Amino acid sequence: MTKQTWWKEAVVYQIYVRSFKDSNGDGIGDLRGILEKIPYLKTLGVDAIYLNPVNKSPNDDFGYDISDFYDIMDEFGTMADFDEMIRALHENGLRFIMDLVINHSSDEHPWFREARSSRDNPYHDYYIWKEGKEDRPPNNWPSFFGGSAWEYNEPTQEYYLHLFSRKQPDFNFSNQKLKEELKEIIRFWIRRGVDGFRFDAVNHIAKDLSFPDGVQKEGDRYGDFMPYVQNMPLVHDYIRELRQDTITSPDFFVAGEAGGIGFDSAHLYTREGKKELDVLFHFDMHSIGRGRRDWIRIPVDLRSTIKRSFTGWATRPEEEGWNPVFFSNHDTTRTVSRIGDDLNYPVESAKALCLLQLSQRGTPFIYYGDEIGMTNARDFKLEDYRDAAVFNKYREEVLEGDTPAADYLEGLHNMNRDNARTPMQWIPEPGAGFSESSPWIPLNSNYRRINVKAQLENPASVLNFFRSMIALRKNHPTLIYGSFREYLNEHEQLYVYTRQDGPDGREYLALLNLTSRPAEAVIPEDLRIRVNASGSAAQVLLSNHPEADASLLFEKTLRFEPWEAVLIEL
Ligand code: TEU
Ligand code: CA
């Protein structure tokens, strides 16, 4: 039986602070806004919140470029606000998971200001430098955000490495003093009361410091740097050292984000006893529908994406560790737009994906706004975007490249992460209850139709479906700890699985049509036997089709409406 602990039982709510609730009328969400919304979090029924970075930052990458690890970003409030928020969360039985960016700092951090001033500055070696001619970077690595991964530094006549923007210089983890500084930061926030961390881009903290050129495909401006900048063997030593020298409580939760890792390799980070990560945030959902360029959308094949990923993570051997269960975050687009069908079945598909997420084995991370079925901002103009990568790549792809501007904009509507960063839609009034002044990023124009107020008042809303599913999960712990078994694996439309062998001794069957077309199937014999064994005891716990009842299981052929989903207790 899996060792039981709070972070396996919690339903976690991810909040992009900048877009959640503005309490002081500057158009930017803040910590006092989160304080105001604690009653809403209680109504939703979540157990913990995970905030994107709140440390001081010039906001080149909206908090993922930290200029002071020991203070709060001016736009979000003060350390006193932070302390008050933590206290209020704990008083309300909620835990707090902090996003900590340890792969790099902002170029405005005092360490980097010192480091770039001279080669023999004591902070110089906190970062990664390489000789090179001013117009010839040391190798052909790209930055994730467009352009080269190298920026020339005049004062020391050398380049520094930045996997992300040029304002995010990468730390040099082979420097022991740097690691000791990061340990102090971790201890500081633990003393401040955080209950867990999400280590940002943690799979990048070790690089191949011989800086080999990446394989460069015909027509590509840069080489493939991935083999040299992610999931290198030393990453594990660094994570283990950071954790073992700072985190002593067995209750403390440590998550890390790691691209290039799947359910068959996550054990490298999460195997019990390794003392590295408790869970690993993968990129399976981030990759869904994403073409050769990250703004190109391709059709989603259900089986090879959703079914394969969710089943793969849910059936990992217990000793290989635990999983987060999520569709969206601040780097993806809106779930109901990317995976559901926000044009033809917005409510049914949002509810079906909720039932899928909250009946899985693993810790659910609900991304703010998904609980009301917020959608992509399909009418954004180029100037409405705030993600720096949008403009870097617009220059490369459109101005310097051969991509028509209309195609690029269409690509942004489908695939850019700003879709998941529009302000939370609270009420059907101007400003949507997010801010009294114009928001830092435009609202989605559908806030009058999609908002918390309207959905709290509507028993059949997506929000109330989330609330019911969250409560159901808590009252049926086999949905948390039980094993997972899939049926009809090859079916193109239906996702069918059972949960069993859990603490409540009950068995649960989930049947979902994850397409916008009607679906049918004959129940496989092994499932038929289990259904018959339950007989008339089988009962529907929740469905997005009010007339669904368990008798459907005893018909020769199962028939499902588009996006019909049902959870049955056998
Ligand atoms: O994203 C990390 C990230 O994008 C890379 O890890 C990369 O995409 C992945 O390795 C591909 O396999 C994190 C944050 O989530 C993101 O919001 C920040 O912009 C980024 O780090 C820089 O801090
Ligand atoms: Ca504000």
XYZ file of C-alpha atoms and ligand atoms in Angstrom:
594
model
C 0.000 0.000 0.000
C 1.287 3.451 -0.929
C 2.629 5.497 2.000
C -0.124 8.026 2.730
C 0.739 11.721 3.039
C -0.927 15.125 2.607
C 0.643 15.917 -0.778
C -0.745 12.699 -2.254
C -4.252 13.426 -0.955
C -4.341 17.143 -1.717
C -6.107 18.732 -4.655
C -3.813 21.636 -5.540
C -4.877 24.878 -7.244
C -2.236 26.653 -9.337
C -2.511 30.455 -9.326
C -0.716 32.753 -11.764
C -0.675 35.584 -9.222
C -0.407 38.354 -11.812
C -3.777 37.400 -13.283
C -5.844 36.259 -10.302
C -7.096 39.291 -8.330
C -5.826 42.870 -8.189
C -6.436 44.385 -4.728
C -4.843 47.834 -5.202
C -6.062 48.941 -8.609
C -2.818 48.813 -10.587
C -4.125 46.206 -13.052
C -1.794 43.513 -11.697
C -2.882 40.606 -9.494
C -1.228 40.504 -6.056
C -0.931 38.666 -2.734
C -3.652 40.683 -0.995
C -5.898 39.681 -3.907
C -5.227 36.042 -3.055
C -5.990 36.781 0.616
C -9.368 38.200 -0.503
C -10.123 35.012 -2.436
C -9.374 32.434 0.288
C -13.151 31.990 0.848
C -13.457 31.107 -2.867
C -10.651 28.537 -2.507
C -12.558 27.007 0.425
C -15.775 26.953 -1.652
C -13.894 25.189 -4.446
C -12.665 22.621 -1.906
C -8.944 22.592 -2.743
C -6.335 21.758 -0.089
C -3.270 23.684 -1.263
C -2.230 26.403 -3.660
C 0.867 26.549 -5.853
C 1.824 30.120 -6.837
C 4.062 31.023 -9.742
C 7.139 32.961 -8.550
C 6.480 35.864 -6.163
C 10.104 36.984 -5.558
C 11.382 40.405 -6.598
C 11.735 40.516 -10.383
C 12.002 43.028 -13.265
C 9.350 40.792 -14.913
C 11.124 40.152 -18.174
C 9.701 36.628 -17.779
C 7.044 37.614 -15.220
C 8.781 36.436 -12.092
C 10.960 33.713 -13.603
C 13.807 36.217 -13.567
C 14.544 36.862 -9.904
C 16.527 39.922 -8.770
C 16.131 39.298 -4.998
C 15.384 35.797 -3.668
C 14.713 37.181 -0.182
C 11.981 39.649 -1.026
C 8.566 39.882 -2.678
C 8.014 41.417 -6.131
C 6.889 45.062 -5.723
C 3.805 44.521 -7.902
C 2.663 41.600 -5.692
C 3.066 43.402 -2.345
C 5.387 43.178 0.650
C 6.899 40.493 2.833
C 4.288 41.458 5.449
C 1.568 40.683 2.883
C 3.263 37.348 2.200
C 3.408 36.492 5.914
C -0.245 37.452 6.339
C -1.225 35.315 3.340
C 0.664 32.267 4.654
C -0.915 32.693 8.101
C -4.422 33.008 6.608
C -3.900 30.005 4.332
C -2.762 27.838 7.269
C -5.607 29.108 9.488
C -7.983 27.979 6.712
C -6.379 24.545 6.462
C -4.675 25.332 3.158
C -1.022 24.627 2.354
C 1.320 26.692 0.186
C 3.713 25.422 -2.510
C 6.255 27.987 -3.709
C 7.731 28.185 -7.215
C 11.509 28.595 -6.773
C 13.603 29.480 -9.827
C 17.057 28.002 -9.201
C 18.377 27.469 -12.746
C 19.131 31.162 -13.296
C 18.666 34.639 -11.860
C 17.693 37.958 -13.388
C 20.551 39.916 -14.962
C 19.507 42.653 -12.504
C 20.352 40.447 -9.503
C 23.278 42.013 -7.524
C 25.250 38.786 -8.029
C 25.119 39.173 -11.802
C 25.778 42.906 -11.735
C 28.991 42.053 -9.807
C 29.779 38.964 -11.881
C 29.716 40.787 -15.217
C 31.895 43.658 -14.010
C 35.200 41.739 -14.075
C 36.561 38.245 -14.511
C 38.091 38.168 -11.042
C 34.980 39.401 -9.241
C 34.068 36.859 -6.471
C 30.613 36.420 -8.029
C 31.900 35.932 -11.587
C 31.915 32.140 -11.265
C 28.291 32.015 -10.052
C 27.413 32.124 -13.765
C 28.557 30.415 -16.969
C 31.070 32.329 -19.138
C 32.892 31.451 -22.354
C 35.515 33.187 -24.473
C 34.319 34.233 -27.923
C 34.583 36.941 -30.573
C 31.895 39.611 -30.216
C 30.098 38.468 -33.376
C 30.722 34.734 -32.924
C 28.970 33.011 -30.001
C 30.886 30.049 -28.498
C 28.525 27.489 -30.114
C 25.243 27.047 -32.008
C 22.902 26.650 -29.020
C 19.576 28.537 -29.215
C 17.683 30.100 -26.331
C 14.219 28.686 -25.586
C 12.951 32.220 -26.105
C 14.480 32.866 -29.529
C 17.954 33.916 -30.598
C 21.271 32.519 -29.412
C 21.782 31.082 -25.888
C 24.861 33.358 -25.577
C 25.015 37.100 -24.859
C 28.244 39.082 -25.280
C 29.464 40.929 -22.152
C 31.700 43.897 -23.099
C 33.396 44.541 -19.692
C 34.877 41.028 -19.540
C 35.073 40.404 -23.317
C 33.268 37.069 -23.038
C 29.806 35.513 -23.433
C 27.440 34.335 -20.722
C 24.970 31.439 -21.136
C 21.200 31.974 -20.942
C 18.930 29.076 -21.900
C 15.984 31.428 -21.539
C 15.978 35.170 -22.141
C 19.230 37.193 -22.183
C 17.944 38.707 -18.910
C 18.046 35.219 -17.286
C 21.745 34.227 -16.999
C 22.171 30.570 -16.000
C 23.762 29.674 -12.666
C 26.972 27.646 -12.542
C 26.150 24.683 -10.275
C 29.744 23.479 -10.330
C 30.447 26.413 -7.997
C 30.041 25.255 -4.388
C 29.546 28.795 -3.038
C 26.594 29.286 -5.408
C 25.007 26.070 -4.179
C 25.492 27.154 -0.553
C 23.761 30.459 -1.366
C 20.798 28.587 -2.897
C 20.569 26.377 0.209
C 20.313 29.498 2.379
C 17.438 30.731 0.185
C 15.625 27.394 0.546
C 16.064 27.425 4.362
C 14.795 31.029 4.499
C 11.476 30.220 2.810
C 11.007 27.041 4.846
C 11.362 29.178 7.996
C 8.816 31.573 6.410
C 6.252 28.753 6.439
C 6.066 27.337 2.923
C 4.926 23.705 2.764
C 6.631 22.749 -0.474
C 8.585 23.900 -3.534
C 8.228 23.510 -7.277
C 11.851 23.798 -8.514
C 11.618 25.565 -11.872
C 13.440 24.122 -14.931
C 15.343 21.924 -12.491
C 16.404 19.462 -15.231
C 18.614 22.200 -16.700
C 20.814 22.949 -13.671
C 23.673 20.871 -15.091
C 25.014 21.512 -18.604
C 27.785 19.945 -20.666
C 30.449 22.544 -19.870
C 32.516 21.525 -22.888
C 29.750 23.261 -24.887
C 29.699 20.990 -27.953
C 27.777 22.254 -31.002
C 24.319 20.715 -31.356
C 23.358 18.799 -34.492
C 22.098 21.479 -36.892
C 19.399 20.461 -39.365
C 19.353 21.907 -42.903
C 17.720 25.328 -42.784
C 17.777 25.596 -38.985
C 19.473 28.689 -37.605
C 20.683 26.872 -34.442
C 21.740 23.391 -33.353
C 19.921 20.901 -31.122
C 21.189 21.795 -27.649
C 18.836 19.489 -25.710
C 21.325 16.599 -25.230
C 23.721 19.039 -23.523
C 21.397 21.170 -21.380
C 18.772 18.909 -19.844
C 18.637 15.791 -17.650
C 22.445 15.485 -17.462
C 23.605 12.962 -14.809
C 24.924 15.679 -12.462
C 21.408 17.142 -12.128
C 20.587 14.340 -9.679
C 23.622 15.008 -7.500
C 22.759 18.705 -7.330
C 19.091 18.138 -6.455
C 20.000 15.545 -3.796
C 22.571 17.888 -2.267
C 20.169 20.852 -2.177
C 17.396 18.748 -0.642
C 19.444 16.801 1.882
C 21.175 19.915 3.218
C 17.976 21.923 3.683
C 14.779 19.845 3.937
C 14.498 17.667 7.014
C 10.719 17.331 7.527
C 9.293 14.135 5.939
C 6.091 16.146 5.399
C 7.723 18.728 3.130
C 6.764 18.498 -0.536
C 9.364 18.814 -3.304
C 8.270 19.020 -6.946
C 10.448 19.792 -9.929
C 9.802 20.666 -13.540
C 11.637 18.534 -16.099
C 11.117 18.551 -19.829
C 12.325 15.599 -21.878
C 11.195 13.156 -19.170
C 8.308 10.677 -19.560
C 6.515 8.242 -17.276
C 9.159 5.611 -18.167
C 12.119 7.790 -17.111
C 10.645 9.876 -14.266
C 11.985 7.281 -11.774
C 15.407 8.840 -12.345
C 14.101 11.765 -10.279
C 11.270 10.352 -8.177
C 12.235 6.805 -7.182
C 11.420 6.462 -3.479
C 14.542 6.659 -1.393
C 16.426 8.761 -3.937
C 15.516 11.884 -1.946
C 15.304 14.035 -5.061
C 11.793 14.935 -6.221
C 8.482 13.739 -4.794
C 6.772 14.495 -8.101
C 7.992 15.646 -11.501
C 6.140 18.077 -13.763
C 6.507 16.634 -17.275
C 5.716 18.211 -20.663
C 3.319 15.596 -22.070
C 0.410 18.021 -21.944
C 2.553 20.960 -23.092
C 3.473 18.974 -26.246
C -0.101 17.976 -27.182
C -1.089 19.472 -30.532
C 2.273 21.275 -30.858
C 3.993 21.061 -34.227
C 7.614 21.464 -35.350
C 7.496 25.125 -34.334
C 5.982 25.739 -30.898
C 3.282 27.981 -32.392
C 2.097 25.418 -34.955
C -0.987 23.394 -33.945
C -1.369 19.822 -35.209
C -4.387 17.492 -34.778
C -4.549 15.685 -31.430
C -4.710 11.892 -31.636
C -6.430 10.879 -28.401
C -4.897 7.456 -28.030
C -1.273 8.323 -28.608
C -1.451 11.427 -26.393
C -3.986 11.621 -23.572
C -4.672 7.894 -23.094
C -1.044 6.857 -23.445
C 0.189 9.596 -21.076
C -2.418 9.291 -18.336
C -2.271 5.480 -18.333
C 1.525 5.525 -18.415
C 1.793 7.793 -15.389
C -1.022 6.017 -13.498
C 0.507 2.559 -13.888
C 4.080 3.371 -12.848
C 5.367 0.847 -10.301
C 4.763 2.264 -6.798
C 8.438 2.327 -5.917
C 9.117 4.602 -8.903
C 7.324 7.447 -7.150
C 4.182 9.604 -7.326
C 2.802 11.921 -10.036
C 1.101 15.251 -10.536
C -2.037 15.056 -12.688
C -2.619 18.152 -14.787
C -3.736 19.339 -18.195
C -2.712 22.978 -18.122
C -0.370 25.399 -16.416
C 1.098 28.864 -17.096
C 3.154 27.500 -20.026
C 0.339 25.822 -21.943
C -2.968 27.072 -23.326
C -6.461 26.606 -21.883
C -7.477 22.961 -21.405
C -10.954 23.211 -22.917
C -9.506 24.885 -26.036
C -6.436 22.658 -26.540
C -7.849 19.274 -25.506
C -11.628 19.787 -25.157
C -13.967 21.428 -27.669
C -14.610 25.016 -26.599
C -16.588 25.812 -29.758
C -19.142 22.973 -29.920
C -19.091 21.320 -26.464
C -17.525 23.840 -24.056
C -19.373 22.694 -20.920
C -19.498 18.933 -21.630
C -15.841 18.730 -22.590
C -14.658 20.847 -19.628
C -16.625 18.553 -17.281
C -15.369 15.372 -18.974
C -11.749 16.498 -18.606
C -12.431 17.418 -14.973
C -13.775 13.908 -14.311
C -10.730 12.462 -16.059
C -8.241 14.569 -14.082
C -9.858 14.034 -10.667
C -10.371 10.275 -10.995
C -6.695 9.640 -11.742
C -3.959 8.184 -9.503
C -1.735 11.156 -8.600
C -2.010 14.683 -7.176
C -4.355 16.872 -9.256
C -3.094 20.390 -10.025
C -6.067 22.469 -11.216
C -4.918 25.531 -13.138
C -6.836 28.698 -12.178
C -9.732 29.383 -14.556
C -9.964 25.787 -15.806
C -12.567 25.172 -13.100
C -14.908 27.581 -14.925
C -13.884 26.426 -18.403
C -11.936 29.547 -19.407
C -10.865 29.414 -23.067
C -8.049 30.665 -25.297
C -8.210 34.347 -26.273
C -9.000 33.807 -29.934
C -9.421 37.479 -30.758
C -6.094 38.755 -29.358
C -4.187 41.086 -31.678
C -0.375 40.848 -31.756
C -0.083 43.861 -29.443
C -2.283 42.126 -26.837
C 0.434 39.524 -26.124
C 2.867 40.007 -23.217
C 5.099 36.905 -23.499
C 8.574 38.109 -24.577
C 9.010 34.964 -26.670
C 6.091 36.071 -28.918
C 7.985 39.122 -30.180
C 11.420 37.446 -30.351
C 9.965 34.723 -32.528
C 7.791 37.163 -34.540
C 11.028 38.844 -35.595
C 12.675 35.509 -36.458
C 9.676 33.841 -38.125
C 7.833 36.740 -39.808
C 10.127 39.761 -40.151
C 13.304 37.793 -40.898
C 11.623 34.531 -41.942
C 8.987 33.425 -44.460
C 5.979 32.916 -42.168
C 2.942 35.043 -43.103
C 1.970 37.285 -40.159
C -1.615 35.932 -40.278
C -0.379 32.328 -39.886
C 1.832 33.321 -36.973
C -1.041 35.163 -35.234
C -3.349 32.174 -35.809
C -0.613 30.024 -34.276
C -0.515 32.289 -31.213
C -4.283 32.030 -30.816
C -3.932 28.255 -30.690
C -0.642 27.684 -28.914
C 0.790 30.657 -27.024
C 0.966 30.471 -23.222
C -0.573 33.960 -22.816
C -3.891 32.189 -23.550
C -3.526 30.699 -20.054
C -2.572 34.031 -18.447
C -5.607 36.238 -19.124
C -7.200 37.646 -15.953
C -9.491 35.439 -13.853
C -13.133 36.027 -14.769
C -15.041 36.652 -11.509
C -18.199 38.568 -12.513
C -20.058 39.540 -15.731
C -19.215 43.261 -15.339
C -16.535 45.456 -17.006
C -13.151 44.357 -15.631
C -14.674 40.943 -14.740
C -14.009 41.665 -11.061
C -10.274 41.211 -11.605
C -9.230 44.866 -11.359
C -10.676 48.373 -11.094
C -8.219 49.556 -13.762
C -7.086 48.217 -17.116
C -5.379 44.836 -16.621
C -1.720 44.142 -17.464
C -2.980 41.794 -20.197
C -6.420 42.067 -21.857
C -9.326 40.062 -20.507
C -10.750 37.300 -22.639
C -13.749 38.967 -24.316
C -16.059 36.099 -23.198
C -15.942 37.016 -19.477
C -19.630 38.000 -19.455
C -20.547 34.433 -20.412
C -17.814 32.576 -18.501
C -17.344 33.792 -14.893
C -17.366 32.555 -11.295
C -20.497 34.449 -10.191
C -22.737 33.023 -12.924
C -21.396 29.522 -12.340
C -21.736 29.534 -8.536
C -25.424 30.314 -9.113
C -25.874 27.543 -11.727
C -26.017 24.002 -10.271
C -25.145 22.534 -13.695
C -22.047 24.740 -14.184
C -18.501 23.561 -14.842
C -17.517 25.118 -11.490
C -20.088 23.104 -9.546
C -19.014 19.965 -11.407
C -15.425 20.603 -10.245
C -16.656 21.140 -6.678
C -18.599 17.864 -6.782
C -15.684 15.945 -8.273
C -13.221 17.368 -5.696
C -15.566 16.369 -2.844
C -16.104 12.918 -4.401
C -12.381 12.303 -4.607
C -11.953 13.118 -0.939
C -14.787 10.807 0.121
C -13.551 7.889 -2.003
C -9.807 7.526 -1.215
C -9.454 4.642 -3.673
C -9.634 7.383 -6.319
C -6.429 8.715 -4.722
C -4.488 5.624 -3.701
C -6.161 2.835 -5.684
C -4.540 1.016 -8.607
C -5.457 1.879 -12.201
C -6.530 -0.510 -14.953
C -7.453 0.467 -18.518
C -9.944 -1.267 -20.889
C -10.648 -0.745 -24.613
C -7.057 0.537 -24.913
C -7.286 0.669 -28.724
C -10.587 2.573 -28.835
C -10.186 5.818 -30.801
C -12.744 7.777 -28.757
C -13.454 6.124 -25.434
C -11.207 6.177 -22.382
C -12.321 3.432 -19.962
C -10.586 2.503 -16.722
C -11.196 1.201 -13.236
C -9.750 2.167 -9.857
C -9.510 -0.532 -7.182
C -7.450 -2.035 -4.322
C -7.614 1.226 -2.369
C -8.335 2.237 1.251
C -12.134 2.254 0.853
C -12.294 -1.265 -0.591
C -14.634 -0.135 -3.370
C -14.189 -0.313 -7.157
C -14.806 2.584 -9.534
C -15.324 2.615 -13.288
C -14.801 5.716 -15.442
C -16.106 5.815 -19.008
C -15.411 8.900 -21.107
C -15.991 9.802 -24.728
C -13.161 12.289 -25.294
C -14.303 13.325 -28.778
C -16.953 15.555 -30.340
C -18.579 12.582 -32.100
C -20.962 9.943 -30.697
C -19.129 6.759 -29.720
C -20.050 3.159 -29.094
C -18.344 -0.020 -27.945
C -19.048 -3.499 -26.687
C -17.944 -3.971 -23.085
C -14.906 -6.284 -23.053
C -15.468 -9.641 -21.345
C -13.113 -8.987 -18.401
C -14.970 -5.774 -17.597
C -18.368 -7.411 -18.207
C -17.536 -9.985 -15.498
C -16.694 -7.238 -12.970
C -19.811 -5.261 -13.835
C -22.036 -8.325 -13.491
C -20.438 -9.118 -10.143
C -21.580 -5.711 -8.860
C -25.098 -6.319 -10.170
C -27.693 -3.744 -9.165
C -25.284 -2.254 -6.602
C -23.550 -0.347 -9.402
C -24.406 3.339 -9.105
C -23.493 6.516 -10.965
C -21.455 8.822 -8.701
C -21.178 11.673 -11.229
C -21.841 12.295 -14.888
C -21.981 15.275 -17.234
C -25.164 13.765 -18.703
C -27.982 13.977 -16.123
C -29.850 10.941 -17.473
C -26.799 8.633 -17.263
C -27.451 5.580 -15.093
C -25.584 2.371 -14.364
C -28.036 0.223 -16.345
C -26.114 1.328 -19.436
C -23.483 -1.175 -18.354
C -25.841 -4.088 -18.899
C -26.690 -3.230 -22.479
C -25.009 -5.173 -25.283
C -23.440 -2.061 -26.762
C -22.329 1.060 -24.890
C -23.420 4.270 -26.622
C -21.982 7.673 -25.672
C -22.883 11.200 -26.668
C -20.021 13.555 -27.608
C -17.878 14.193 -24.486
C -20.194 12.098 -22.317
C -18.383 11.069 -19.134
C -19.560 8.982 -16.188
C -18.026 7.724 -12.957
C -19.652 4.587 -11.542
C -19.132 2.873 -8.190
C -19.239 -0.869 -8.891
O 9.840 26.472 -18.046
C 10.929 25.597 -18.362
C 10.978 25.286 -19.824
O 10.239 25.798 -20.580
C 12.097 24.395 -20.275
O 12.271 23.465 -19.233
C 11.836 23.698 -21.591
O 10.650 24.096 -22.163
C 11.759 22.193 -21.436
O 12.941 21.756 -20.812
C 11.619 21.548 -22.807
O 11.800 20.158 -22.703
C 10.040 27.114 -16.790
C 8.801 27.910 -16.446
O 7.691 27.019 -16.322
C 8.567 28.922 -17.538
O 7.368 29.669 -17.293
C 9.746 29.879 -17.540
O 9.593 30.783 -18.624
C 11.061 29.103 -17.712
O 11.175 27.969 -16.842
C 12.240 30.012 -17.364
O 12.261 30.205 -15.977
Ca -2.294 44.933 -7.811
